[in-house]
Amino acid sequence: MKIIVIIQARMGSSRLPGKILKQLGDVDVLTYNIERCRAIQGVSEVIVATSNLPQDDAIARWCEINQVAYFRGSENDVLDRYVQCAKMYKPDYVMRVTSDCPFVDYEMASEIVSLMEKERKDIVLMNGELPRGLAVELISYESLLRIHESGIESRHREHVTYYAYEFPQEFNAVTYNVPTNRIAPELRITLDTVEDYELISAVAKHFHNPLVSSSKVISYLRETPKVAKLNAHIEQKPVI
């Protein structure tokens, strides 16, 4: 079974432009993200999917310098960007990751891959409330093509798997039960604002390890409320 990771990435951001190339210690946010994705067991390729806009030339250059596979496509039709990228690799499954999650949970993602290898369903559903910034999505390539054909609304094109959650009856899903040591919905470990950057910078400085376990990150934030509170007031932007 061939599984690829596609990381959607762009320099544009209404709240924190250029965020994915900001420094985290000796490296940058995108390096953290990619190293963790490469640690996911059972994955054959990790590809950065960015846009054709000139502002994203910086991401393409970064990928070339760091020998990371990349693809360029539509800025706003992210679903099409994913499909066109995936077509080049012809996988059985595609794992979706966003580049603004430098502490994406590679251990949990490995378990999700193992689950799908056994179940061979269309999509994995998560049962349990994670901190924002740790989750991945795993969907079959065939399901992605179906979404591409049927998802015509703007929310379907911008948010790659939205159609599958809006019309669950059209897909065969398997449920992944989130480990209890990952359930922490009060925490925000993603990068969208200056406050988020302060928090993840503090985490990176504390551990000095891009492959630190997400469970240790959660424990650190719970034991260090001064850091956890840095972005506790930030509201997530609505999907629609």
JSON list of C-alpha atoms in Angstrom, two decimals:
[
{"chain": "A", "resi": 1, "resn": "MET", "atom": "CA", "xyz": [0.00, 0.00, 0.00]},
{"chain": "A", "resi": 2, "resn": "LYS", "atom": "CA", "xyz": [1.51, 3.31, -1.10]},
{"chain": "A", "resi": 3, "resn": "ILE", "atom": "CA", "xyz": [0.94, 6.28, 1.18]},
{"chain": "A", "resi": 4, "resn": "ILE", "atom": "CA", "xyz": [2.24, 9.78, 0.55]},
{"chain": "A", "resi": 5, "resn": "VAL", "atom": "CA", "xyz": [2.19, 12.87, 2.74]},
{"chain": "A", "resi": 6, "resn": "ILE", "atom": "CA", "xyz": [1.24, 16.14, 1.09]},
{"chain": "A", "resi": 7, "resn": "ILE", "atom": "CA", "xyz": [1.98, 19.24, 3.15]},
{"chain": "A", "resi": 8, "resn": "GLN", "atom": "CA", "xyz": [0.06, 22.32, 2.06]},
{"chain": "A", "resi": 9, "resn": "ALA", "atom": "CA", "xyz": [2.22, 25.41, 2.43]},
{"chain": "A", "resi": 10, "resn": "ARG", "atom": "CA", "xyz": [2.15, 29.07, 1.48]},
{"chain": "A", "resi": 11, "resn": "MET", "atom": "CA", "xyz": [3.85, 32.29, 2.51]},
{"chain": "A", "resi": 12, "resn": "GLY", "atom": "CA", "xyz": [0.65, 34.33, 2.61]},
{"chain": "A", "resi": 13, "resn": "SER", "atom": "CA", "xyz": [-1.14, 34.65, 5.93]},
{"chain": "A", "resi": 14, "resn": "SER", "atom": "CA", "xyz": [-3.55, 37.33, 7.09]},
{"chain": "A", "resi": 15, "resn": "ARG", "atom": "CA", "xyz": [-2.26, 37.20, 10.65]},
{"chain": "A", "resi": 16, "resn": "LEU", "atom": "CA", "xyz": [1.40, 36.15, 10.32]},
{"chain": "A", "resi": 17, "resn": "PRO", "atom": "CA", "xyz": [2.89, 36.39, 6.79]},
{"chain": "A", "resi": 18, "resn": "GLY", "atom": "CA", "xyz": [5.88, 34.15, 6.07]},
{"chain": "A", "resi": 19, "resn": "LYS", "atom": "CA", "xyz": [5.20, 32.13, 9.20]},
{"chain": "A", "resi": 20, "resn": "ILE", "atom": "CA", "xyz": [6.39, 28.73, 7.95]},
{"chain": "A", "resi": 21, "resn": "LEU", "atom": "CA", "xyz": [9.94, 29.96, 7.32]},
{"chain": "A", "resi": 22, "resn": "LYS", "atom": "CA", "xyz": [10.30, 31.62, 10.72]},
{"chain": "A", "resi": 23, "resn": "GLN", "atom": "CA", "xyz": [13.12, 30.30, 12.88]},
{"chain": "A", "resi": 24, "resn": "LEU", "atom": "CA", "xyz": [12.67, 27.72, 15.60]},
{"chain": "A", "resi": 25, "resn": "GLY", "atom": "CA", "xyz": [16.05, 27.57, 17.22]},
{"chain": "A", "resi": 26, "resn": "ASP", "atom": "CA", "xyz": [18.67, 26.55, 14.66]},
{"chain": "A", "resi": 27, "resn": "VAL", "atom": "CA", "xyz": [16.13, 25.59, 11.97]},
{"chain": "A", "resi": 28, "resn": "ASP", "atom": "CA", "xyz": [12.76, 26.83, 10.78]},
{"chain": "A", "resi": 29, "resn": "VAL", "atom": "CA", "xyz": [9.11, 25.87, 11.15]},
{"chain": "A", "resi": 30, "resn": "LEU", "atom": "CA", "xyz": [8.97, 23.99, 7.84]},
{"chain": "A", "resi": 31, "resn": "THR", "atom": "CA", "xyz": [11.99, 21.89, 8.81]},
{"chain": "A", "resi": 32, "resn": "TYR", "atom": "CA", "xyz": [10.23, 20.81, 12.01]},
{"chain": "A", "resi": 33, "resn": "ASN", "atom": "CA", "xyz": [7.13, 19.93, 10.02]},
{"chain": "A", "resi": 34, "resn": "ILE", "atom": "CA", "xyz": [8.96, 17.92, 7.36]},
{"chain": "A", "resi": 35, "resn": "GLU", "atom": "CA", "xyz": [11.23, 16.06, 9.77]},
{"chain": "A", "resi": 36, "resn": "ARG", "atom": "CA", "xyz": [8.21, 14.94, 11.74]},
{"chain": "A", "resi": 37, "resn": "CYS", "atom": "CA", "xyz": [6.36, 13.88, 8.59]},
{"chain": "A", "resi": 38, "resn": "ARG", "atom": "CA", "xyz": [9.38, 11.88, 7.43]},
{"chain": "A", "resi": 39, "resn": "ALA", "atom": "CA", "xyz": [9.29, 10.05, 10.77]},
{"chain": "A", "resi": 40, "resn": "ILE", "atom": "CA", "xyz": [5.81, 8.67, 10.05]},
{"chain": "A", "resi": 41, "resn": "GLN", "atom": "CA", "xyz": [6.12, 4.92, 9.58]},
{"chain": "A", "resi": 42, "resn": "GLY", "atom": "CA", "xyz": [4.72, 3.46, 6.36]},
{"chain": "A", "resi": 43, "resn": "VAL", "atom": "CA", "xyz": [4.98, 6.64, 4.30]},
{"chain": "A", "resi": 44, "resn": "SER", "atom": "CA", "xyz": [6.89, 6.54, 1.02]},
{"chain": "A", "resi": 45, "resn": "GLU", "atom": "CA", "xyz": [7.01, 10.22, 0.02]},
{"chain": "A", "resi": 46, "resn": "VAL", "atom": "CA", "xyz": [6.70, 13.64, 1.69]},
{"chain": "A", "resi": 47, "resn": "ILE", "atom": "CA", "xyz": [5.82, 16.44, -0.72]},
{"chain": "A", "resi": 48, "resn": "VAL", "atom": "CA", "xyz": [5.29, 20.15, -0.12]},
{"chain": "A", "resi": 49, "resn": "ALA", "atom": "CA", "xyz": [2.36, 21.52, -2.16]},
{"chain": "A", "resi": 50, "resn": "THR", "atom": "CA", "xyz": [2.49, 25.28, -2.56]},
{"chain": "A", "resi": 51, "resn": "SER", "atom": "CA", "xyz": [0.91, 27.78, -4.93]},
{"chain": "A", "resi": 52, "resn": "ASN", "atom": "CA", "xyz": [1.98, 29.27, -8.26]},
{"chain": "A", "resi": 53, "resn": "LEU", "atom": "CA", "xyz": [2.04, 32.78, -6.79]},
{"chain": "A", "resi": 54, "resn": "PRO", "atom": "CA", "xyz": [5.35, 34.67, -6.94]},
{"chain": "A", "resi": 55, "resn": "GLN", "atom": "CA", "xyz": [5.30, 35.08, -3.17]},
{"chain": "A", "resi": 56, "resn": "ASP", "atom": "CA", "xyz": [5.60, 31.30, -2.86]},
{"chain": "A", "resi": 57, "resn": "ASP", "atom": "CA", "xyz": [8.79, 31.19, -4.93]},
{"chain": "A", "resi": 58, "resn": "ALA", "atom": "CA", "xyz": [10.52, 31.32, -1.54]},
{"chain": "A", "resi": 59, "resn": "ILE", "atom": "CA", "xyz": [9.01, 27.94, -0.61]},
{"chain": "A", "resi": 60, "resn": "ALA", "atom": "CA", "xyz": [10.06, 26.40, -3.93]},
{"chain": "A", "resi": 61, "resn": "ARG", "atom": "CA", "xyz": [13.60, 27.70, -3.44]},
{"chain": "A", "resi": 62, "resn": "TRP", "atom": "CA", "xyz": [13.66, 26.37, 0.12]},
{"chain": "A", "resi": 63, "resn": "CYS", "atom": "CA", "xyz": [12.58, 22.93, -1.11]},
{"chain": "A", "resi": 64, "resn": "GLU", "atom": "CA", "xyz": [15.25, 22.90, -3.82]},
{"chain": "A", "resi": 65, "resn": "ILE", "atom": "CA", "xyz": [17.98, 23.90, -1.37]},
{"chain": "A", "resi": 66, "resn": "ASN", "atom": "CA", "xyz": [16.85, 21.31, 1.18]},
{"chain": "A", "resi": 67, "resn": "GLN", "atom": "CA", "xyz": [16.18, 18.57, -1.38]},
{"chain": "A", "resi": 68, "resn": "VAL", "atom": "CA", "xyz": [12.50, 18.30, -0.56]},
{"chain": "A", "resi": 69, "resn": "ALA", "atom": "CA", "xyz": [10.00, 17.27, -3.24]},
{"chain": "A", "resi": 70, "resn": "TYR", "atom": "CA", "xyz": [7.48, 19.98, -4.05]},
{"chain": "A", "resi": 71, "resn": "PHE", "atom": "CA", "xyz": [4.54, 20.75, -6.30]},
{"chain": "A", "resi": 72, "resn": "ARG", "atom": "CA", "xyz": [2.98, 24.07, -7.32]},
{"chain": "A", "resi": 73, "resn": "GLY", "atom": "CA", "xyz": [-0.67, 24.59, -8.12]},
{"chain": "A", "resi": 74, "resn": "SER", "atom": "CA", "xyz": [-3.71, 26.74, -7.45]},
{"chain": "A", "resi": 75, "resn": "GLU", "atom": "CA", "xyz": [-3.60, 29.09, -4.47]},
{"chain": "A", "resi": 76, "resn": "ASN", "atom": "CA", "xyz": [-7.29, 29.04, -3.59]},
{"chain": "A", "resi": 77, "resn": "ASP", "atom": "CA", "xyz": [-8.37, 25.67, -5.00]},
{"chain": "A", "resi": 78, "resn": "VAL", "atom": "CA", "xyz": [-6.34, 23.67, -2.52]},
{"chain": "A", "resi": 79, "resn": "LEU", "atom": "CA", "xyz": [-8.31, 20.52, -3.30]},
{"chain": "A", "resi": 80, "resn": "ASP", "atom": "CA", "xyz": [-7.19, 20.69, -6.93]},
{"chain": "A", "resi": 81, "resn": "ARG", "atom": "CA", "xyz": [-3.63, 21.34, -5.77]},
{"chain": "A", "resi": 82, "resn": "TYR", "atom": "CA", "xyz": [-3.76, 18.12, -3.77]},
{"chain": "A", "resi": 83, "resn": "VAL", "atom": "CA", "xyz": [-5.28, 16.08, -6.57]},
{"chain": "A", "resi": 84, "resn": "GLN", "atom": "CA", "xyz": [-2.85, 17.30, -9.23]},
{"chain": "A", "resi": 85, "resn": "CYS", "atom": "CA", "xyz": [0.06, 16.67, -6.88]},
{"chain": "A", "resi": 86, "resn": "ALA", "atom": "CA", "xyz": [-1.18, 13.19, -5.95]},
{"chain": "A", "resi": 87, "resn": "LYS", "atom": "CA", "xyz": [-1.66, 12.25, -9.63]},
{"chain": "A", "resi": 88, "resn": "MET", "atom": "CA", "xyz": [2.10, 12.48, -10.10]},
{"chain": "A", "resi": 89, "resn": "TYR", "atom": "CA", "xyz": [2.67, 9.76, -7.47]},
{"chain": "A", "resi": 90, "resn": "LYS", "atom": "CA", "xyz": [-0.43, 7.55, -7.95]},
{"chain": "A", "resi": 91, "resn": "PRO", "atom": "CA", "xyz": [-0.72, 6.58, -4.27]},
{"chain": "A", "resi": 92, "resn": "ASP", "atom": "CA", "xyz": [-3.32, 4.41, -2.59]},
{"chain": "A", "resi": 93, "resn": "TYR", "atom": "CA", "xyz": [-3.70, 6.94, 0.22]},
{"chain": "A", "resi": 94, "resn": "VAL", "atom": "CA", "xyz": [-2.88, 10.58, 0.83]},
{"chain": "A", "resi": 95, "resn": "MET", "atom": "CA", "xyz": [-2.09, 12.00, 4.25]},
{"chain": "A", "resi": 96, "resn": "ARG", "atom": "CA", "xyz": [-2.90, 15.68, 4.55]},
{"chain": "A", "resi": 97, "resn": "VAL", "atom": "CA", "xyz": [-0.73, 17.87, 6.75]},
{"chain": "A", "resi": 98, "resn": "THR", "atom": "CA", "xyz": [-0.61, 21.64, 7.06]},
{"chain": "A", "resi": 99, "resn": "SER", "atom": "CA", "xyz": [2.76, 23.40, 7.26]},
{"chain": "A", "resi": 100, "resn": "ASP", "atom": "CA", "xyz": [1.72, 25.63, 10.16]},
{"chain": "A", "resi": 101, "resn": "CYS", "atom": "CA", "xyz": [1.81, 22.63, 12.52]},
{"chain": "A", "resi": 102, "resn": "PRO", "atom": "CA", "xyz": [5.50, 22.22, 13.46]},
{"chain": "A", "resi": 103, "resn": "PHE", "atom": "CA", "xyz": [4.66, 19.65, 16.14]},
{"chain": "A", "resi": 104, "resn": "VAL", "atom": "CA", "xyz": [2.35, 17.46, 14.04]},
{"chain": "A", "resi": 105, "resn": "ASP", "atom": "CA", "xyz": [2.06, 14.11, 15.84]},
{"chain": "A", "resi": 106, "resn": "TYR", "atom": "CA", "xyz": [4.13, 11.63, 13.82]},
{"chain": "A", "resi": 107, "resn": "GLU", "atom": "CA", "xyz": [3.67, 8.83, 16.38]},
{"chain": "A", "resi": 108, "resn": "MET", "atom": "CA", "xyz": [-0.10, 9.05, 16.19]},
{"chain": "A", "resi": 109, "resn": "ALA", "atom": "CA", "xyz": [0.10, 9.38, 12.40]},
{"chain": "A", "resi": 110, "resn": "SER", "atom": "CA", "xyz": [2.10, 6.13, 12.28]},
{"chain": "A", "resi": 111, "resn": "GLU", "atom": "CA", "xyz": [-0.68, 4.39, 14.22]},
{"chain": "A", "resi": 112, "resn": "ILE", "atom": "CA", "xyz": [-3.25, 5.81, 11.80]},
{"chain": "A", "resi": 113, "resn": "VAL", "atom": "CA", "xyz": [-1.28, 4.39, 8.86]},
{"chain": "A", "resi": 114, "resn": "SER", "atom": "CA", "xyz": [-1.15, 0.99, 10.57]},
{"chain": "A", "resi": 115, "resn": "LEU", "atom": "CA", "xyz": [-4.89, 1.11, 11.19]},
{"chain": "A", "resi": 116, "resn": "MET", "atom": "CA", "xyz": [-5.60, 1.91, 7.55]},
{"chain": "A", "resi": 117, "resn": "GLU", "atom": "CA", "xyz": [-3.30, -0.86, 6.34]},
{"chain": "A", "resi": 118, "resn": "LYS", "atom": "CA", "xyz": [-5.56, -3.28, 8.21]},
{"chain": "A", "resi": 119, "resn": "GLU", "atom": "CA", "xyz": [-8.95, -1.72, 7.46]},
{"chain": "A", "resi": 120, "resn": "ARG", "atom": "CA", "xyz": [-8.52, -0.29, 3.92]},
{"chain": "A", "resi": 121, "resn": "LYS", "atom": "CA", "xyz": [-11.37, 2.22, 4.34]},
{"chain": "A", "resi": 122, "resn": "ASP", "atom": "CA", "xyz": [-11.95, 5.55, 2.57]},
{"chain": "A", "resi": 123, "resn": "ILE", "atom": "CA", "xyz": [-11.02, 7.88, 5.39]},
{"chain": "A", "resi": 124, "resn": "VAL", "atom": "CA", "xyz": [-9.93, 7.93, 9.04]},
{"chain": "A", "resi": 125, "resn": "LEU", "atom": "CA", "xyz": [-12.05, 9.75, 11.61]},
{"chain": "A", "resi": 126, "resn": "MET", "atom": "CA", "xyz": [-10.51, 10.89, 14.88]},
{"chain": "A", "resi": 127, "resn": "ASN", "atom": "CA", "xyz": [-12.31, 10.10, 18.14]},
{"chain": "A", "resi": 128, "resn": "GLY", "atom": "CA", "xyz": [-10.96, 12.42, 20.82]},
{"chain": "A", "resi": 129, "resn": "GLU", "atom": "CA", "xyz": [-10.17, 16.11, 21.17]},
{"chain": "A", "resi": 130, "resn": "LEU", "atom": "CA", "xyz": [-6.57, 16.91, 20.37]},
{"chain": "A", "resi": 131, "resn": "PRO", "atom": "CA", "xyz": [-4.71, 20.16, 20.87]},
{"chain": "A", "resi": 132, "resn": "ARG", "atom": "CA", "xyz": [-4.99, 22.21, 17.69]},
{"chain": "A", "resi": 133, "resn": "GLY", "atom": "CA", "xyz": [-1.94, 21.53, 15.57]},
{"chain": "A", "resi": 134, "resn": "LEU", "atom": "CA", "xyz": [-1.28, 17.81, 16.09]},
{"chain": "A", "resi": 135, "resn": "ALA", "atom": "CA", "xyz": [-3.76, 16.10, 13.78]},
{"chain": "A", "resi": 136, "resn": "VAL", "atom": "CA", "xyz": [-3.32, 14.59, 10.33]},
{"chain": "A", "resi": 137, "resn": "GLU", "atom": "CA", "xyz": [-5.92, 13.35, 7.88]},
{"chain": "A", "resi": 138, "resn": "LEU", "atom": "CA", "xyz": [-5.66, 10.12, 5.88]},
{"chain": "A", "resi": 139, "resn": "ILE", "atom": "CA", "xyz": [-7.90, 9.57, 2.87]},
{"chain": "A", "resi": 140, "resn": "SER", "atom": "CA", "xyz": [-7.82, 7.19, -0.06]},
{"chain": "A", "resi": 141, "resn": "TYR", "atom": "CA", "xyz": [-6.70, 8.58, -3.40]},
{"chain": "A", "resi": 142, "resn": "GLU", "atom": "CA", "xyz": [-9.93, 7.34, -4.99]},
{"chain": "A", "resi": 143, "resn": "SER", "atom": "CA", "xyz": [-11.98, 9.22, -2.38]},
{"chain": "A", "resi": 144, "resn": "LEU", "atom": "CA", "xyz": [-9.94, 12.34, -3.04]},
{"chain": "A", "resi": 145, "resn": "LEU", "atom": "CA", "xyz": [-10.79, 12.07, -6.74]},
{"chain": "A", "resi": 146, "resn": "ARG", "atom": "CA", "xyz": [-14.49, 11.68, -5.88]},
{"chain": "A", "resi": 147, "resn": "ILE", "atom": "CA", "xyz": [-14.37, 14.76, -3.68]},
{"chain": "A", "resi": 148, "resn": "HIS", "atom": "CA", "xyz": [-12.64, 16.64, -6.48]},
{"chain": "A", "resi": 149, "resn": "GLU", "atom": "CA", "xyz": [-15.50, 15.78, -8.81]},
{"chain": "A", "resi": 150, "resn": "SER", "atom": "CA", "xyz": [-18.40, 16.32, -6.40]},
{"chain": "A", "resi": 151, "resn": "GLY", "atom": "CA", "xyz": [-17.18, 19.13, -4.13]},
{"chain": "A", "resi": 152, "resn": "ILE", "atom": "CA", "xyz": [-18.14, 22.25, -6.06]},
{"chain": "A", "resi": 153, "resn": "GLU", "atom": "CA", "xyz": [-18.64, 24.77, -3.27]},
{"chain": "A", "resi": 154, "resn": "SER", "atom": "CA", "xyz": [-15.81, 27.12, -2.28]},
{"chain": "A", "resi": 155, "resn": "ARG", "atom": "CA", "xyz": [-15.54, 25.50, 1.16]},
{"chain": "A", "resi": 156, "resn": "HIS", "atom": "CA", "xyz": [-14.91, 22.14, -0.53]},
{"chain": "A", "resi": 157, "resn": "ARG", "atom": "CA", "xyz": [-12.15, 23.56, -2.73]},
{"chain": "A", "resi": 158, "resn": "GLU", "atom": "CA", "xyz": [-10.37, 25.47, 0.03]},
{"chain": "A", "resi": 159, "resn": "HIS", "atom": "CA", "xyz": [-10.64, 22.79, 2.73]},
{"chain": "A", "resi": 160, "resn": "VAL", "atom": "CA", "xyz": [-9.50, 19.56, 1.11]},
{"chain": "A", "resi": 161, "resn": "THR", "atom": "CA", "xyz": [-11.54, 16.96, 3.00]},
{"chain": "A", "resi": 162, "resn": "TYR", "atom": "CA", "xyz": [-14.49, 19.13, 4.03]},
{"chain": "A", "resi": 163, "resn": "TYR", "atom": "CA", "xyz": [-16.84, 17.38, 1.58]},
{"chain": "A", "resi": 164, "resn": "ALA", "atom": "CA", "xyz": [-16.21, 14.00, 3.24]},
{"chain": "A", "resi": 165, "resn": "TYR", "atom": "CA", "xyz": [-17.27, 15.36, 6.63]},
{"chain": "A", "resi": 166, "resn": "GLU", "atom": "CA", "xyz": [-20.28, 17.16, 5.17]},
{"chain": "A", "resi": 167, "resn": "PHE", "atom": "CA", "xyz": [-21.49, 14.02, 3.38]},
{"chain": "A", "resi": 168, "resn": "PRO", "atom": "CA", "xyz": [-20.23, 11.13, 5.54]},
{"chain": "A", "resi": 169, "resn": "GLN", "atom": "CA", "xyz": [-22.79, 8.73, 4.08]},
{"chain": "A", "resi": 170, "resn": "GLU", "atom": "CA", "xyz": [-20.80, 8.70, 0.85]},
{"chain": "A", "resi": 171, "resn": "PHE", "atom": "CA", "xyz": [-17.65, 7.32, 2.48]},
{"chain": "A", "resi": 172, "resn": "ASN", "atom": "CA", "xyz": [-16.62, 4.23, 4.44]},
{"chain": "A", "resi": 173, "resn": "ALA", "atom": "CA", "xyz": [-14.75, 5.46, 7.48]},
{"chain": "A", "resi": 174, "resn": "VAL", "atom": "CA", "xyz": [-12.65, 3.83, 10.17]},
{"chain": "A", "resi": 175, "resn": "THR", "atom": "CA", "xyz": [-12.32, 5.46, 13.58]},
{"chain": "A", "resi": 176, "resn": "TYR", "atom": "CA", "xyz": [-9.01, 6.09, 15.30]},
{"chain": "A", "resi": 177, "resn": "ASN", "atom": "CA", "xyz": [-9.27, 6.51, 19.06]},
{"chain": "A", "resi": 178, "resn": "VAL", "atom": "CA", "xyz": [-6.94, 9.27, 20.23]},
{"chain": "A", "resi": 179, "resn": "PRO", "atom": "CA", "xyz": [-4.63, 8.17, 23.09]},
{"chain": "A", "resi": 180, "resn": "THR", "atom": "CA", "xyz": [-5.67, 9.62, 26.42]},
{"chain": "A", "resi": 181, "resn": "ASN", "atom": "CA", "xyz": [-2.31, 11.38, 26.82]},
{"chain": "A", "resi": 182, "resn": "ARG", "atom": "CA", "xyz": [-3.06, 13.38, 23.66]},
{"chain": "A", "resi": 183, "resn": "ILE", "atom": "CA", "xyz": [-6.50, 14.62, 24.69]},
{"chain": "A", "resi": 184, "resn": "ALA", "atom": "CA", "xyz": [-5.99, 18.30, 25.50]},
{"chain": "A", "resi": 185, "resn": "PRO", "atom": "CA", "xyz": [-8.41, 20.49, 23.54]},
{"chain": "A", "resi": 186, "resn": "GLU", "atom": "CA", "xyz": [-7.54, 23.51, 25.66]},
{"chain": "A", "resi": 187, "resn": "LEU", "atom": "CA", "xyz": [-4.06, 23.69, 24.13]},
{"chain": "A", "resi": 188, "resn": "ARG", "atom": "CA", "xyz": [-3.09, 25.37, 20.88]},
{"chain": "A", "resi": 189, "resn": "ILE", "atom": "CA", "xyz": [0.14, 24.10, 19.28]},
{"chain": "A", "resi": 190, "resn": "THR", "atom": "CA", "xyz": [-0.22, 25.59, 15.82]},
{"chain": "A", "resi": 191, "resn": "LEU", "atom": "CA", "xyz": [1.13, 28.71, 14.13]},
{"chain": "A", "resi": 192, "resn": "ASP", "atom": "CA", "xyz": [-1.19, 31.45, 12.97]},
{"chain": "A", "resi": 193, "resn": "THR", "atom": "CA", "xyz": [-0.39, 34.46, 15.15]},
{"chain": "A", "resi": 194, "resn": "VAL", "atom": "CA", "xyz": [2.51, 36.16, 16.94]},
{"chain": "A", "resi": 195, "resn": "GLU", "atom": "CA", "xyz": [1.29, 34.61, 20.18]},
{"chain": "A", "resi": 196, "resn": "ASP", "atom": "CA", "xyz": [1.35, 31.14, 18.61]},
{"chain": "A", "resi": 197, "resn": "TYR", "atom": "CA", "xyz": [4.92, 31.78, 17.50]},
{"chain": "A", "resi": 198, "resn": "GLU", "atom": "CA", "xyz": [5.91, 32.74, 21.03]},
{"chain": "A", "resi": 199, "resn": "LEU", "atom": "CA", "xyz": [4.49, 29.48, 22.35]},
{"chain": "A", "resi": 200, "resn": "ILE", "atom": "CA", "xyz": [6.05, 27.14, 19.79]},
{"chain": "A", "resi": 201, "resn": "SER", "atom": "CA", "xyz": [9.36, 28.98, 20.12]},
{"chain": "A", "resi": 202, "resn": "ALA", "atom": "CA", "xyz": [9.27, 28.35, 23.85]},
{"chain": "A", "resi": 203, "resn": "VAL", "atom": "CA", "xyz": [8.54, 24.66, 23.26]},
{"chain": "A", "resi": 204, "resn": "ALA", "atom": "CA", "xyz": [11.34, 24.36, 20.70]},
{"chain": "A", "resi": 205, "resn": "LYS", "atom": "CA", "xyz": [13.80, 26.11, 23.03]},
{"chain": "A", "resi": 206, "resn": "HIS", "atom": "CA", "xyz": [12.85, 23.81, 25.90]},
{"chain": "A", "resi": 207, "resn": "PHE", "atom": "CA", "xyz": [13.32, 20.52, 24.04]},
{"chain": "A", "resi": 208, "resn": "HIS", "atom": "CA", "xyz": [15.87, 21.35, 21.30]},
{"chain": "A", "resi": 209, "resn": "ASN", "atom": "CA", "xyz": [14.50, 18.33, 19.41]},
{"chain": "A", "resi": 210, "resn": "PRO", "atom": "CA", "xyz": [12.29, 18.47, 16.30]},
{"chain": "A", "resi": 211, "resn": "LEU", "atom": "CA", "xyz": [11.23, 14.85, 16.97]},
{"chain": "A", "resi": 212, "resn": "VAL", "atom": "CA", "xyz": [10.14, 15.32, 20.58]},
{"chain": "A", "resi": 213, "resn": "SER", "atom": "CA", "xyz": [7.05, 13.27, 21.34]},
{"chain": "A", "resi": 214, "resn": "SER", "atom": "CA", "xyz": [3.79, 15.22, 21.26]},
{"chain": "A", "resi": 215, "resn": "SER", "atom": "CA", "xyz": [2.90, 13.68, 24.62]},
{"chain": "A", "resi": 216, "resn": "LYS", "atom": "CA", "xyz": [5.96, 15.39, 26.13]},
{"chain": "A", "resi": 217, "resn": "VAL", "atom": "CA", "xyz": [4.98, 18.70, 24.54]},
{"chain": "A", "resi": 218, "resn": "ILE", "atom": "CA", "xyz": [1.51, 18.42, 26.05]},
{"chain": "A", "resi": 219, "resn": "SER", "atom": "CA", "xyz": [2.94, 17.55, 29.48]},
{"chain": "A", "resi": 220, "resn": "TYR", "atom": "CA", "xyz": [5.34, 20.49, 29.32]},
{"chain": "A", "resi": 221, "resn": "LEU", "atom": "CA", "xyz": [2.55, 22.94, 28.48]},
{"chain": "A", "resi": 222, "resn": "ARG", "atom": "CA", "xyz": [0.34, 21.61, 31.24]},
{"chain": "A", "resi": 223, "resn": "GLU", "atom": "CA", "xyz": [3.18, 21.87, 33.73]},
{"chain": "A", "resi": 224, "resn": "THR", "atom": "CA", "xyz": [4.13, 25.36, 32.49]},
{"chain": "A", "resi": 225, "resn": "PRO", "atom": "CA", "xyz": [0.92, 27.40, 32.42]},
{"chain": "A", "resi": 226, "resn": "LYS", "atom": "CA", "xyz": [2.84, 30.62, 31.81]},
{"chain": "A", "resi": 227, "resn": "VAL", "atom": "CA", "xyz": [3.74, 29.28, 28.35]},
{"chain": "A", "resi": 228, "resn": "ALA", "atom": "CA", "xyz": [0.39, 27.63, 27.67]},
{"chain": "A", "resi": 229, "resn": "LYS", "atom": "CA", "xyz": [-1.38, 30.92, 28.34]},
{"chain": "A", "resi": 230, "resn": "LEU", "atom": "CA", "xyz": [0.59, 32.79, 25.69]},
{"chain": "A", "resi": 231, "resn": "ASN", "atom": "CA", "xyz": [-1.98, 31.96, 22.99]},
{"chain": "A", "resi": 232, "resn": "ALA", "atom": "CA", "xyz": [-4.92, 30.69, 25.05]},
{"chain": "A", "resi": 233, "resn": "HIS", "atom": "CA", "xyz": [-7.02, 33.68, 24.03]},
{"chain": "A", "resi": 234, "resn": "ILE", "atom": "CA", "xyz": [-6.59, 33.17, 20.27]},
{"chain": "A", "resi": 235, "resn": "GLU", "atom": "CA", "xyz": [-9.75, 32.19, 18.42]},
{"chain": "A", "resi": 236, "resn": "GLN", "atom": "CA", "xyz": [-9.54, 29.83, 15.47]},
{"chain": "A", "resi": 237, "resn": "LYS", "atom": "CA", "xyz": [-10.74, 31.32, 12.21]},
{"chain": "A", "resi": 238, "resn": "PRO", "atom": "CA", "xyz": [-14.04, 29.79, 11.00]},
{"chain": "A", "resi": 239, "resn": "VAL", "atom": "CA", "xyz": [-13.99, 27.33, 8.08]},
{"chain": "A", "resi": 240, "resn": "ILE", "atom": "CA", "xyz": [-16.83, 29.03, 6.22]}
]
